[in-house]
Every structure is written in C-alpha cells, then in structure tokens.
Amino acid sequence: MKLPSRLLAAAAACALLIGAAHAEGPYRNPDNKSKDDPGEGTYPVPYKKPVVSEIAAALQRIRGYMEESTPSRVVRGDGTPVTDFRTPVADAVLAASHSDFGITVYEMGVVHAGMLKAREATGDKRFTDFTARHFQFFADKMPYFRAQEDRFKLARKNSFSRFLDPRSLDDAGSMCAAMMRARQAGVGPDLSAMIATCGKWVSKQQYRLADGTLARQRPQASSLWADDMYMGVPALAELGRMTGDRAYFDDAVKNVLQMSAYMFNPQLGIYTHGWNANNPDAPRFYWARANGWAVLTMSDLLDVLPKDHPGYPKVLDQLRKTLRGIAELQSGTGLWHQMIDRNDSYLETSASAMFVYVIAHAVNQGWVNPATYGSIAQAGWAGLSTRINDKGQVEGTCVGTTFASDQVYYYNRPTSTAALHGYGPTLLAGAEMIKLMGNPAFDIEHRVRTYHYVPKGGQTDYREHH
C-alpha cells in the first residue's frame, strides 16, 4: 500500500515528536473517548489502534539512523581515505561506523529485507536508496578487495572476506537472500557473481548432517542451530525463485521440516535454540530470537514457494503451530521474553519484532485467522514502538548469542542499541503493520475497551452495551 503524500508529510512532522513520548508511561487508550470511564485502565505501552503516519515516522527515524551509521567508504589503517583504486594496499578496509554496524554481516541482510518492505508499504524510495547504495558499493569495490586478497593473502582481515571466501551460513545466507530480493525488485546493480558465490556455499558447501540438514561443527562436532533456518533456507528459496529450479525449493522445505523434527517442542509450540548430535536428549533452552529466526524463515519460504509444491501445506502447518505457541507466551507489554518460556527473563526486542512481523504478515496473507492474531500483532507493535527512540535507535536488543548450555548465560546476555539484530526485524514489523492497518479483509473494531478484527460481513451485536 502506497502512503498518500499527506501521510508522508505527517510522518515527517511526527518523526521528532513521538520517539520521546514513547519513553514515558503509563498510557491511557485514546480510542476510548470517555475520559471518565472507570472501566478503562492504563497501560505500560501505547495501547491503541496504530496510526499509519506514526509507524511511518518511526521507520523513517530508523532509516535515518542507519544511513548515518553505515558509511560506504574505504580507508587506510590510519583512517585516511583511499582514493586510488588501481593498486591495492594491504591496510585498506571498510570505514567503521560509530555504531559498529558492519555492512557485510548477516544482520544487514535482514536490514535490507526491511528496507525493501518499508519501500513497498510506504512508497518512499529513500528506503531502497539505502539498499542500492550498499549494493552499488559492493559491485564497485569487489574488484579492489579481490585484488588486495590476491596480492596480500589477508584472509579474514580482508573487508570483503565474506564475499570472497565464505566459511559459514552466517557469511553467506542472509546477505545472499537480500541480494536476490533486491534483484527481484529492480533495486541496485547486478550482483549475479556475488549471488553465485554465496548461493553455492549455502546449497553445496555448508556442512550438513548425513540426512542433509544444514549444520555446524560448533559447539559440538555436529550441532543444529534454529538460527540456521534463517541463515540457510531463505537463500535456498530465493535461488529457487530466481532460477526456477525446484530442487532448491525441495532443499528449503526439507531443511525446515527436518530442523523442526530435531528442535521443535510440539507440547510447548516453540523451538529450542539448538541440538547436539552427541547429546540429543539434553535439556532444552528456548531462546526467543531462535524462535524468531524460525518463524521468519517459514514466512519467507511460503512467500516464494509454489503453492503446488508438496511441502507447502507442511510448512504452513508448522508455521501455524509455532505462531500459536509464541502467541500464547506474549507478555502484558506486548513484547516477548529473552527466554520465551520464562517470564523472569528480560523483555527482548529483536525476537519481539520478528514475531510482530510474521504474525501480521500471516494475517495479511490469509495464513492465520485475523480474529485473534490481528490483535496480537497490534499489541506487539504497541510494545515494540516504545523501543524505537527519538534518534532512530532500536533499544533492548540482545547482542550476538551463541548456542549455549546453561540458563545463566542466556539470562545475562547484554542488550545494546549497537546490536544490529533489532533493526531489520523492526523495519519489517512496522512495514507489515502499515499493511495490516489497511487490509480490506476485515474491520478493526474498538469495543468494550479492546480491539476486535472482524472479517468483512461478520455480524456482531453489542446491543446489551447500549
């Protein structure tokens, strides 16, 4: 849905105002016009029907912060700019940002996915200009960093090492999927050579279990991470869409279903963070972001998987089961906990943003019923909106976290505005909420001090309240 120009203007006007307001509470629901209603409570988050212009303003703040935090320049070790790209020098590197956001890392692949969705939802080209700038820089500077590597053999010290010599799904999958999505949308240059390299790693070179499940050789010799559903499967799915080769779709579906068989707890409806082949009956740790990666993967796969593929209903069924489990664990702030099944762990942003996006997207796609899930997504955005500050920073995001074997580690992982993991998912969530607010399939009714997503044509009767 393209925003009318008046809403874009309103978004700009709101951009400097609503961030600070969200830092304070408690909130009263402004949709209840009776200010003296004794039955209306107060809330720790802005419990109201989301306003599209306010969502757009929040996305613009994030975009602005990301623009200033991701320079696309090459500098020498002493910080002086490199201006001669004919002959490489050994100490040439990508300029660092004040937020320490790496423009080649997997988290930035999710940011680009969010920018593409934000452009689609708002019609504002500035979102995809961000992606085009990054990808044009990749295209322009790849020959230089390849020549630098040929001459100096820097290995991982080469700023483009993830593109030249990928060594993991983290290096290859997320950014590869982003490049193919941008290609599909006509954003940025032709990066087919880079796509070929990262796509080959995901599909042919990554370590796997004997049954073909994408795996790692850490922290044990054969380990599965729920994170790797996202680090591998969307790239396989996009390769299937780009090439038309159904073998990629088959591999993507196989990995979702097999990883789910190893890591999904059907009684709780959620995923453990990981699984070790040498200790298959170990205690399980239900880290929220791992569950975020899982549902984001299934959503992304269903977006491009042909509906006549035999795996389509199986993946959809798995997504529905997981969304039900996740929805039942939402907190009273709309956010979800760091350890999703433990309400004494802190409320975490990146996972919450993934859940908001996927639930809203599932409603918009008709995968789940809006009657309950619409309100769950709306409540999630109410909480998530308080984590976007007036600078466009996303607060409350857990930093990078390995697959661990004790709760103390997970409980005490720090949060930081420099944790890039929160930015892409929050862009995705906001963009999808804009679409949800404009979805013509249902009406959003504010009745008896709460919200009901009523399918068009549904006959409700509130006469006893009048």
Short mmCIF file of C-alpha atoms in Angstrom, two decimals:
data_model
loop_
_atom_site.label_atom_id
_atom_site.label_comp_id
_atom_site.label_asym_id
_atom_site.label_seq_id
_atom_site.Cartn_x
_atom_site.Cartn_y
_atom_site.Cartn_z
CA MET A 1 0.00 0.00 0.00
CA LYS A 2 1.49 3.33 -1.03
CA LEU A 3 1.05 6.09 1.52
CA PRO A 4 -0.67 9.24 0.30
CA SER A 5 1.58 12.30 0.25
CA ARG A 6 -0.30 13.84 3.18
CA LEU A 7 0.58 10.82 5.31
CA LEU A 8 4.23 11.03 4.30
CA ALA A 9 4.18 14.67 5.36
CA ALA A 10 2.53 13.76 8.63
CA ALA A 11 5.16 11.10 9.18
CA ALA A 12 7.90 13.65 8.76
CA ALA A 13 6.18 16.01 11.18
CA CYS A 14 5.81 13.26 13.76
CA ALA A 15 9.35 11.96 13.43
CA LEU A 16 10.90 14.18 16.09
CA LEU A 17 7.97 14.03 18.48
CA ILE A 18 6.74 10.55 19.13
CA GLY A 19 10.05 8.89 19.99
CA ALA A 20 10.47 10.80 23.22
CA ALA A 21 6.81 10.40 24.12
CA HIS A 22 7.13 6.63 23.92
CA ALA A 23 9.77 6.72 26.63
CA GLU A 24 7.15 7.59 29.22
CA GLY A 25 4.11 5.88 30.66
CA PRO A 26 1.62 4.82 31.86
CA TYR A 27 -0.64 5.29 28.86
CA ARG A 28 -4.35 5.75 28.55
CA ASN A 29 -6.07 4.45 25.44
CA PRO A 30 -7.00 7.49 23.32
CA ASP A 31 -9.53 5.41 21.36
CA ASN A 32 -11.78 5.49 24.41
CA LYS A 33 -13.27 8.97 24.16
CA SER A 34 -14.88 8.75 27.59
CA LYS A 35 -12.14 10.17 29.79
CA ASP A 36 -14.04 9.42 32.98
CA ASP A 37 -14.72 5.76 32.16
CA PRO A 38 -13.94 3.84 35.39
CA GLY A 39 -13.55 0.64 33.39
CA GLU A 40 -10.66 1.96 31.33
CA GLY A 41 -7.27 1.09 32.73
CA THR A 42 -3.80 2.39 31.97
CA TYR A 43 -1.11 0.51 30.11
CA PRO A 44 2.70 0.26 30.11
CA VAL A 45 2.66 0.74 26.32
CA PRO A 46 0.54 2.85 23.91
CA TYR A 47 -2.46 0.51 23.77
CA LYS A 48 -4.38 1.97 20.83
CA LYS A 49 -5.09 1.34 17.20
CA PRO A 50 -1.77 2.04 15.43
CA VAL A 51 -1.63 5.25 13.42
CA VAL A 52 -0.07 4.73 10.00
CA SER A 53 1.68 8.10 9.93
CA GLU A 54 3.26 7.35 13.32
CA ILE A 55 4.50 3.95 12.14
CA ALA A 56 5.94 5.56 9.02
CA ALA A 57 7.66 8.20 11.14
CA ALA A 58 9.25 5.50 13.30
CA LEU A 59 10.52 3.70 10.21
CA GLN A 60 11.97 6.94 8.89
CA ARG A 61 13.84 7.51 12.13
CA ILE A 62 15.37 4.07 11.86
CA ARG A 63 16.27 4.65 8.21
CA GLY A 64 17.91 7.95 9.04
CA TYR A 65 19.94 6.41 11.83
CA MET A 66 21.01 3.54 9.58
CA GLU A 67 22.06 5.98 6.85
CA GLU A 68 24.38 7.88 9.17
CA SER A 69 25.65 4.69 10.79
CA THR A 70 26.69 2.78 7.67
CA PRO A 71 29.38 4.63 5.70
CA SER A 72 30.33 3.07 2.38
CA ARG A 73 33.95 4.20 2.13
CA VAL A 74 37.38 2.60 2.00
CA VAL A 75 40.07 3.92 4.33
CA ARG A 76 43.61 3.02 5.33
CA GLY A 77 44.56 1.83 8.78
CA ASP A 78 45.15 5.39 9.96
CA GLY A 79 41.70 6.46 8.78
CA THR A 80 42.78 8.39 5.67
CA PRO A 81 40.54 7.79 2.66
CA VAL A 82 41.66 5.51 -0.15
CA THR A 83 41.25 7.39 -3.41
CA ASP A 84 43.38 5.32 -5.80
CA PHE A 85 41.67 2.02 -6.53
CA ARG A 86 44.03 0.93 -9.28
CA THR A 87 46.61 -0.67 -6.98
CA PRO A 88 45.54 -2.26 -3.68
CA VAL A 89 47.26 -1.55 -0.38
CA ALA A 90 47.39 -4.04 2.47
CA ASP A 91 45.78 -1.89 5.15
CA ALA A 92 42.74 -0.78 3.13
CA VAL A 93 39.50 -1.60 4.98
CA LEU A 94 35.88 -0.56 5.08
CA ALA A 95 35.33 2.58 7.12
CA ALA A 96 33.90 1.71 10.53
CA SER A 97 30.68 3.27 11.80
CA HIS A 98 30.20 4.84 15.20
CA SER A 99 27.62 2.14 15.91
CA ASP A 100 29.95 -0.65 14.78
CA PHE A 101 27.42 -1.77 12.16
CA GLY A 102 29.13 -3.96 9.58
CA ILE A 103 27.69 -3.52 6.11
CA THR A 104 28.63 -7.07 5.03
CA VAL A 105 27.27 -9.00 8.03
CA TYR A 106 24.20 -11.25 8.10
CA GLU A 107 22.23 -8.82 10.27
CA MET A 108 22.50 -6.23 7.49
CA GLY A 109 20.87 -8.69 5.13
CA VAL A 110 17.79 -8.51 7.36
CA VAL A 111 18.02 -4.71 7.34
CA HIS A 112 17.86 -4.75 3.53
CA ALA A 113 14.83 -7.06 3.69
CA GLY A 114 13.22 -4.49 5.99
CA MET A 115 14.11 -1.57 3.72
CA LEU A 116 12.54 -3.33 0.74
CA LYS A 117 9.36 -3.99 2.72
CA ALA A 118 9.27 -0.41 4.03
CA ARG A 119 9.50 0.94 0.48
CA GLU A 120 6.66 -1.36 -0.56
CA ALA A 121 4.48 -0.30 2.37
CA THR A 122 5.11 3.45 2.23
CA GLY A 123 6.04 4.13 -1.40
CA ASP A 124 9.09 6.08 -0.15
CA LYS A 125 12.11 5.41 -2.36
CA ARG A 126 14.55 6.54 0.33
CA PHE A 127 14.30 3.12 1.95
CA THR A 128 15.54 1.28 -1.12
CA ASP A 129 18.05 4.03 -1.89
CA PHE A 130 19.79 2.77 1.24
CA THR A 131 19.99 -0.75 -0.18
CA ALA A 132 21.03 0.48 -3.62
CA ARG A 133 23.89 2.49 -2.07
CA HIS A 134 25.24 -0.51 -0.20
CA PHE A 135 24.95 -2.88 -3.13
CA GLN A 136 26.46 -0.44 -5.62
CA PHE A 137 29.41 -0.10 -3.25
CA PHE A 138 29.76 -3.89 -3.21
CA ALA A 139 29.75 -4.01 -7.00
CA ASP A 140 32.23 -1.16 -7.34
CA LYS A 141 34.73 -2.30 -4.71
CA MET A 142 34.68 -6.08 -5.15
CA PRO A 143 37.46 -5.98 -7.81
CA TYR A 144 39.65 -3.92 -5.47
CA PHE A 145 39.28 -6.23 -2.49
CA ARG A 146 39.72 -9.28 -4.68
CA ALA A 147 42.97 -7.82 -5.98
CA GLN A 148 44.00 -6.99 -2.41
CA GLU A 149 43.42 -10.61 -1.39
CA ASP A 150 45.30 -11.99 -4.40
CA ARG A 151 48.28 -9.85 -3.54
CA PHE A 152 48.42 -9.86 0.28
CA LYS A 153 46.53 -13.03 1.33
CA LEU A 154 44.74 -11.30 4.22
CA ALA A 155 42.07 -14.00 4.67
CA ARG A 156 39.58 -12.85 7.33
CA LYS A 157 41.27 -9.48 7.63
CA ASN A 158 40.04 -8.63 4.14
CA SER A 159 36.90 -6.48 4.48
CA PHE A 160 35.18 -8.46 1.72
CA SER A 161 36.24 -11.87 3.08
CA ARG A 162 32.62 -12.99 3.50
CA PHE A 163 32.05 -12.43 -0.21
CA LEU A 164 35.41 -13.73 -1.43
CA ASP A 165 35.71 -16.79 0.81
CA PRO A 166 32.50 -17.58 2.72
CA ARG A 167 33.03 -20.04 5.55
CA SER A 168 29.64 -20.29 7.19
CA LEU A 169 25.94 -19.75 6.69
CA ASP A 170 26.33 -16.51 8.63
CA ASP A 171 28.74 -15.31 5.94
CA ALA A 172 26.56 -16.30 3.01
CA GLY A 173 22.86 -16.91 3.52
CA SER A 174 21.16 -13.76 4.77
CA MET A 175 23.01 -11.34 2.51
CA CYS A 176 22.62 -13.69 -0.45
CA ALA A 177 18.85 -13.72 0.04
CA ALA A 178 18.85 -9.91 0.32
CA MET A 179 20.77 -9.56 -2.94
CA MET A 180 18.28 -11.77 -4.75
CA ARG A 181 15.31 -9.91 -3.29
CA ALA A 182 16.78 -6.60 -4.40
CA ARG A 183 17.40 -8.08 -7.84
CA GLN A 184 13.76 -9.22 -8.00
CA ALA A 185 12.63 -5.69 -7.03
CA GLY A 186 14.94 -3.98 -9.52
CA VAL A 187 16.93 -2.27 -6.77
CA GLY A 188 20.66 -1.73 -7.19
CA PRO A 189 23.20 -3.24 -9.59
CA ASP A 190 23.57 -6.74 -10.98
CA LEU A 191 25.28 -8.78 -8.27
CA SER A 192 24.92 -12.14 -10.02
CA ALA A 193 28.58 -13.09 -9.48
CA MET A 194 28.30 -12.49 -5.74
CA ILE A 195 24.98 -14.34 -5.63
CA ALA A 196 26.62 -17.30 -7.36
CA THR A 197 29.39 -17.45 -4.74
CA CYS A 198 27.18 -17.21 -1.68
CA GLY A 199 24.47 -19.39 -3.22
CA LYS A 200 27.00 -22.13 -3.93
CA TRP A 201 28.15 -22.05 -0.32
CA VAL A 202 24.64 -22.45 1.08
CA SER A 203 23.49 -25.10 -1.36
CA LYS A 204 26.68 -27.11 -1.90
CA GLN A 205 29.43 -26.34 0.60
CA GLN A 206 27.96 -25.81 4.07
CA TYR A 207 28.47 -28.70 6.50
CA ARG A 208 25.37 -30.89 6.88
CA LEU A 209 24.19 -33.90 8.80
CA ALA A 210 24.04 -37.18 6.92
CA ASP A 211 20.34 -36.56 6.21
CA GLY A 212 21.10 -33.23 4.51
CA THR A 213 20.17 -30.92 7.38
CA LEU A 214 22.25 -27.72 7.45
CA ALA A 215 24.51 -27.95 10.50
CA ARG A 216 27.58 -26.53 12.22
CA GLN A 217 30.65 -28.10 13.74
CA ARG A 218 30.35 -26.00 16.88
CA PRO A 219 29.82 -26.02 19.81
CA GLN A 220 29.95 -29.78 19.26
CA ALA A 221 31.20 -31.76 16.29
CA SER A 222 27.69 -31.84 14.79
CA SER A 223 25.25 -29.22 16.02
CA LEU A 224 21.99 -27.78 14.73
CA TRP A 225 21.02 -24.18 15.41
CA ALA A 226 17.48 -22.89 14.94
CA ASP A 227 19.16 -19.68 13.75
CA ASP A 228 20.37 -21.58 10.69
CA MET A 229 16.87 -21.99 9.39
CA TYR A 230 17.13 -18.29 8.52
CA MET A 231 20.82 -18.35 7.64
CA GLY A 232 20.20 -21.01 5.00
CA VAL A 233 16.60 -21.59 3.96
CA PRO A 234 15.58 -18.14 2.60
CA ALA A 235 18.64 -18.15 0.34
CA LEU A 236 17.68 -21.58 -0.97
CA ALA A 237 14.12 -20.37 -1.51
CA GLU A 238 15.26 -17.26 -3.37
CA LEU A 239 17.58 -19.39 -5.52
CA GLY A 240 14.53 -21.44 -6.43
CA ARG A 241 12.58 -18.33 -7.38
CA MET A 242 15.48 -16.81 -9.32
CA THR A 243 16.44 -19.93 -11.27
CA GLY A 244 13.15 -21.81 -11.47
CA ASP A 245 14.97 -24.94 -10.26
CA ARG A 246 12.59 -26.74 -7.90
CA ALA A 247 15.50 -28.65 -6.34
CA TYR A 248 16.25 -25.51 -4.31
CA PHE A 249 12.66 -25.42 -3.04
CA ASP A 250 12.90 -29.12 -2.18
CA ASP A 251 16.06 -28.48 -0.16
CA ALA A 252 14.50 -25.49 1.60
CA VAL A 253 11.39 -27.44 2.61
CA LYS A 254 13.45 -30.43 3.69
CA ASN A 255 15.53 -28.26 5.99
CA VAL A 256 12.54 -26.58 7.62
CA LEU A 257 10.84 -29.89 8.30
CA GLN A 258 13.97 -31.73 9.42
CA MET A 259 15.18 -28.92 11.67
CA SER A 260 11.70 -28.80 13.16
CA ALA A 261 11.79 -32.52 13.83
CA TYR A 262 15.02 -32.07 15.79
CA MET A 263 14.29 -28.80 17.62
CA PHE A 264 10.53 -28.09 17.82
CA ASN A 265 8.74 -28.97 21.06
CA PRO A 266 5.16 -29.81 19.99
CA GLN A 267 3.89 -29.66 23.57
CA LEU A 268 5.06 -26.05 24.05
CA GLY A 269 4.79 -24.99 20.40
CA ILE A 270 8.28 -23.43 20.38
CA TYR A 271 11.86 -24.23 19.33
CA THR A 272 14.86 -24.99 21.47
CA HIS A 273 17.92 -22.95 20.45
CA GLY A 274 19.96 -25.91 19.27
CA TRP A 275 20.60 -29.64 19.22
CA ASN A 276 23.83 -31.61 19.50
CA ALA A 277 24.14 -34.97 17.77
CA ASN A 278 26.26 -36.35 20.63
CA ASN A 279 23.71 -35.32 23.26
CA PRO A 280 20.27 -35.50 21.64
CA ASP A 281 18.31 -35.73 24.91
CA ALA A 282 19.94 -32.69 26.54
CA PRO A 283 17.94 -30.08 28.46
CA ARG A 284 16.41 -27.53 26.13
CA PHE A 285 16.81 -23.75 26.17
CA TYR A 286 14.07 -21.75 24.47
CA TRP A 287 15.83 -18.58 23.38
CA ALA A 288 13.38 -16.11 21.87
CA ARG A 289 15.45 -14.94 18.90
CA ALA A 290 15.97 -18.53 17.78
CA ASN A 291 12.19 -18.80 17.57
CA GLY A 292 12.13 -15.50 15.70
CA TRP A 293 14.54 -16.85 13.11
CA ALA A 294 12.41 -19.98 12.75
CA VAL A 295 9.10 -18.23 12.07
CA LEU A 296 10.74 -15.60 9.85
CA THR A 297 12.22 -18.44 7.80
CA MET A 298 8.92 -20.20 7.32
CA SER A 299 7.21 -16.94 6.39
CA ASP A 300 9.89 -16.06 3.85
CA LEU A 301 9.78 -19.55 2.36
CA LEU A 302 5.99 -19.53 1.99
CA ASP A 303 6.21 -16.17 0.23
CA VAL A 304 8.08 -17.73 -2.71
CA LEU A 305 7.34 -21.45 -2.50
CA PRO A 306 4.98 -22.53 -5.30
CA LYS A 307 1.61 -23.34 -3.77
CA ASP A 308 1.52 -26.62 -5.68
CA HIS A 309 4.75 -27.77 -4.04
CA PRO A 310 4.00 -30.81 -1.83
CA GLY A 311 5.85 -29.14 1.04
CA TYR A 312 3.70 -26.00 1.05
CA PRO A 313 0.92 -27.28 3.36
CA LYS A 314 3.51 -28.91 5.64
CA VAL A 315 5.47 -25.70 6.12
CA LEU A 316 2.26 -23.72 6.59
CA ASP A 317 1.07 -26.18 9.23
CA GLN A 318 4.40 -25.91 11.05
CA LEU A 319 4.23 -22.11 10.97
CA ARG A 320 0.70 -22.12 12.35
CA LYS A 321 1.68 -24.43 15.21
CA THR A 322 4.62 -22.22 16.10
CA LEU A 323 2.70 -18.96 15.93
CA ARG A 324 0.10 -20.36 18.29
CA GLY A 325 2.80 -21.35 20.79
CA ILE A 326 4.52 -18.00 20.50
CA ALA A 327 1.28 -16.01 20.75
CA GLU A 328 0.35 -17.71 24.00
CA LEU A 329 3.64 -16.54 25.55
CA GLN A 330 3.25 -12.82 24.76
CA SER A 331 3.76 -10.63 27.83
CA GLY A 332 1.47 -7.92 29.18
CA THR A 333 3.64 -5.31 27.44
CA GLY A 334 3.10 -6.87 24.01
CA LEU A 335 6.77 -7.93 23.93
CA TRP A 336 8.26 -11.37 24.48
CA HIS A 337 10.88 -12.52 26.96
CA GLN A 338 14.53 -13.31 26.20
CA MET A 339 13.87 -16.91 27.24
CA ILE A 340 10.47 -17.10 25.68
CA ASP A 341 9.05 -19.59 28.18
CA ARG A 342 10.37 -17.77 31.28
CA ASN A 343 8.74 -14.53 32.35
CA ASP A 344 11.50 -13.67 34.84
CA SER A 345 13.91 -13.12 31.91
CA TYR A 346 14.01 -9.67 30.36
CA LEU A 347 11.80 -8.45 27.51
CA GLU A 348 13.77 -8.60 24.26
CA THR A 349 13.27 -6.51 21.13
CA SER A 350 14.62 -8.39 18.11
CA ALA A 351 12.60 -11.54 18.72
CA SER A 352 9.50 -9.49 19.52
CA ALA A 353 9.91 -7.61 16.24
CA MET A 354 10.20 -10.86 14.27
CA PHE A 355 7.07 -12.19 15.95
CA VAL A 356 5.12 -9.00 15.23
CA TYR A 357 6.19 -9.07 11.59
CA VAL A 358 5.40 -12.73 11.00
CA ILE A 359 2.07 -12.66 12.83
CA ALA A 360 0.96 -9.53 10.96
CA HIS A 361 2.23 -10.97 7.67
CA ALA A 362 0.44 -14.27 8.30
CA VAL A 363 -2.79 -12.33 8.85
CA ASN A 364 -2.27 -10.27 5.71
CA GLN A 365 -1.52 -13.39 3.66
CA GLY A 366 -4.55 -15.24 4.99
CA TRP A 367 -2.42 -17.93 6.64
CA VAL A 368 -3.98 -17.38 10.08
CA ASN A 369 -7.30 -16.00 11.24
CA PRO A 370 -7.29 -12.25 11.94
CA ALA A 371 -9.85 -12.64 14.73
CA THR A 372 -7.17 -13.18 17.37
CA TYR A 373 -3.87 -12.82 15.58
CA GLY A 374 -4.60 -9.30 14.37
CA SER A 375 -4.95 -8.04 17.91
CA ILE A 376 -1.83 -9.95 18.99
CA ALA A 377 0.22 -8.26 16.26
CA GLN A 378 -1.25 -4.87 17.20
CA ALA A 379 -0.40 -5.38 20.87
CA GLY A 380 3.08 -6.45 19.87
CA TRP A 381 3.59 -3.27 17.88
CA ALA A 382 2.42 -1.23 20.88
CA GLY A 383 5.30 -2.68 22.87
CA LEU A 384 7.79 -2.57 20.03
CA SER A 385 7.08 1.09 19.29
CA THR A 386 8.42 2.03 22.73
CA ARG A 387 11.80 0.54 21.81
CA ILE A 388 12.42 2.99 18.92
CA ASN A 389 13.95 6.11 20.40
CA ASP A 390 13.99 9.65 19.05
CA LYS A 391 17.36 9.07 17.33
CA GLY A 392 16.05 6.06 15.42
CA GLN A 393 17.98 3.62 17.57
CA VAL A 394 16.32 0.34 18.45
CA GLU A 395 16.68 -0.37 22.15
CA GLY A 396 16.53 -3.59 24.14
CA THR A 397 18.11 -5.95 21.60
CA CYS A 398 20.15 -8.88 22.83
CA VAL A 399 23.70 -8.87 21.44
CA GLY A 400 25.10 -11.77 19.43
CA THR A 401 24.47 -15.02 21.28
CA THR A 402 25.93 -18.46 20.75
CA PHE A 403 24.19 -21.81 21.25
CA ALA A 404 24.87 -22.41 24.94
CA SER A 405 24.10 -25.00 27.60
CA ASP A 406 23.01 -23.06 30.68
CA GLN A 407 20.36 -20.50 31.57
CA VAL A 408 22.78 -18.14 33.33
CA TYR A 409 24.44 -17.32 30.00
CA TYR A 410 21.17 -16.59 28.21
CA TYR A 411 19.61 -14.61 31.07
CA ASN A 412 22.58 -12.29 31.33
CA ARG A 413 23.31 -11.51 27.71
CA PRO A 414 23.50 -7.69 27.48
CA THR A 415 21.30 -5.53 25.29
CA SER A 416 22.57 -2.68 23.16
CA THR A 417 21.47 -0.16 20.55
CA ALA A 418 24.60 -1.33 18.69
CA ALA A 419 23.10 -4.81 18.32
CA LEU A 420 22.17 -4.70 14.65
CA HIS A 421 19.87 -7.72 15.07
CA GLY A 422 16.99 -5.43 16.14
CA TYR A 423 16.92 -3.02 13.22
CA GLY A 424 15.89 -5.18 10.27
CA PRO A 425 13.13 -7.00 12.16
CA THR A 426 11.71 -3.71 13.45
CA LEU A 427 11.62 -2.31 9.91
CA LEU A 428 9.85 -5.47 8.79
CA ALA A 429 7.35 -5.26 11.65
CA GLY A 430 6.48 -1.61 11.04
CA ALA A 431 6.08 -2.10 7.30
CA GLU A 432 3.75 -5.06 7.82
CA MET A 433 1.72 -3.20 10.43
CA ILE A 434 1.08 -0.45 7.88
CA LYS A 435 -0.30 -3.12 5.56
CA LEU A 436 -2.33 -4.63 8.38
CA MET A 437 -3.97 -1.29 9.13
CA GLY A 438 -5.06 -1.03 5.50
CA ASN A 439 -6.12 -4.65 4.99
CA PRO A 440 -9.58 -4.60 3.36
CA ALA A 441 -10.46 -8.13 4.50
CA PHE A 442 -11.57 -7.08 7.98
CA ASP A 443 -12.70 -4.19 10.15
CA ILE A 444 -10.83 -3.25 13.33
CA GLU A 445 -13.48 -2.54 15.95
CA HIS A 446 -12.77 -0.86 19.28
CA ARG A 447 -15.43 -2.36 21.51
CA VAL A 448 -15.62 -2.83 25.27
CA ARG A 449 -12.20 -1.17 25.65
CA THR A 450 -10.30 -3.58 23.41
CA TYR A 451 -9.85 -4.46 19.73
CA HIS A 452 -11.57 -7.00 17.54
CA TYR A 453 -10.51 -7.87 14.00
CA VAL A 454 -13.82 -8.77 12.41
CA PRO A 455 -13.88 -10.28 8.89
CA LYS A 456 -15.90 -8.26 6.41
CA GLY A 457 -19.52 -9.33 6.55
CA GLY A 458 -19.27 -10.61 10.12
CA GLN A 459 -22.39 -9.70 12.07
CA THR A 460 -21.73 -8.68 15.67
CA ASP A 461 -24.29 -7.46 18.19
CA TYR A 462 -23.43 -5.14 21.08
CA ARG A 463 -26.96 -4.03 21.94
CA GLU A 464 -26.56 -5.08 25.57
CA HIS A 465 -23.82 -2.44 25.94
CA HIS A 466 -26.08 0.42 24.82
#
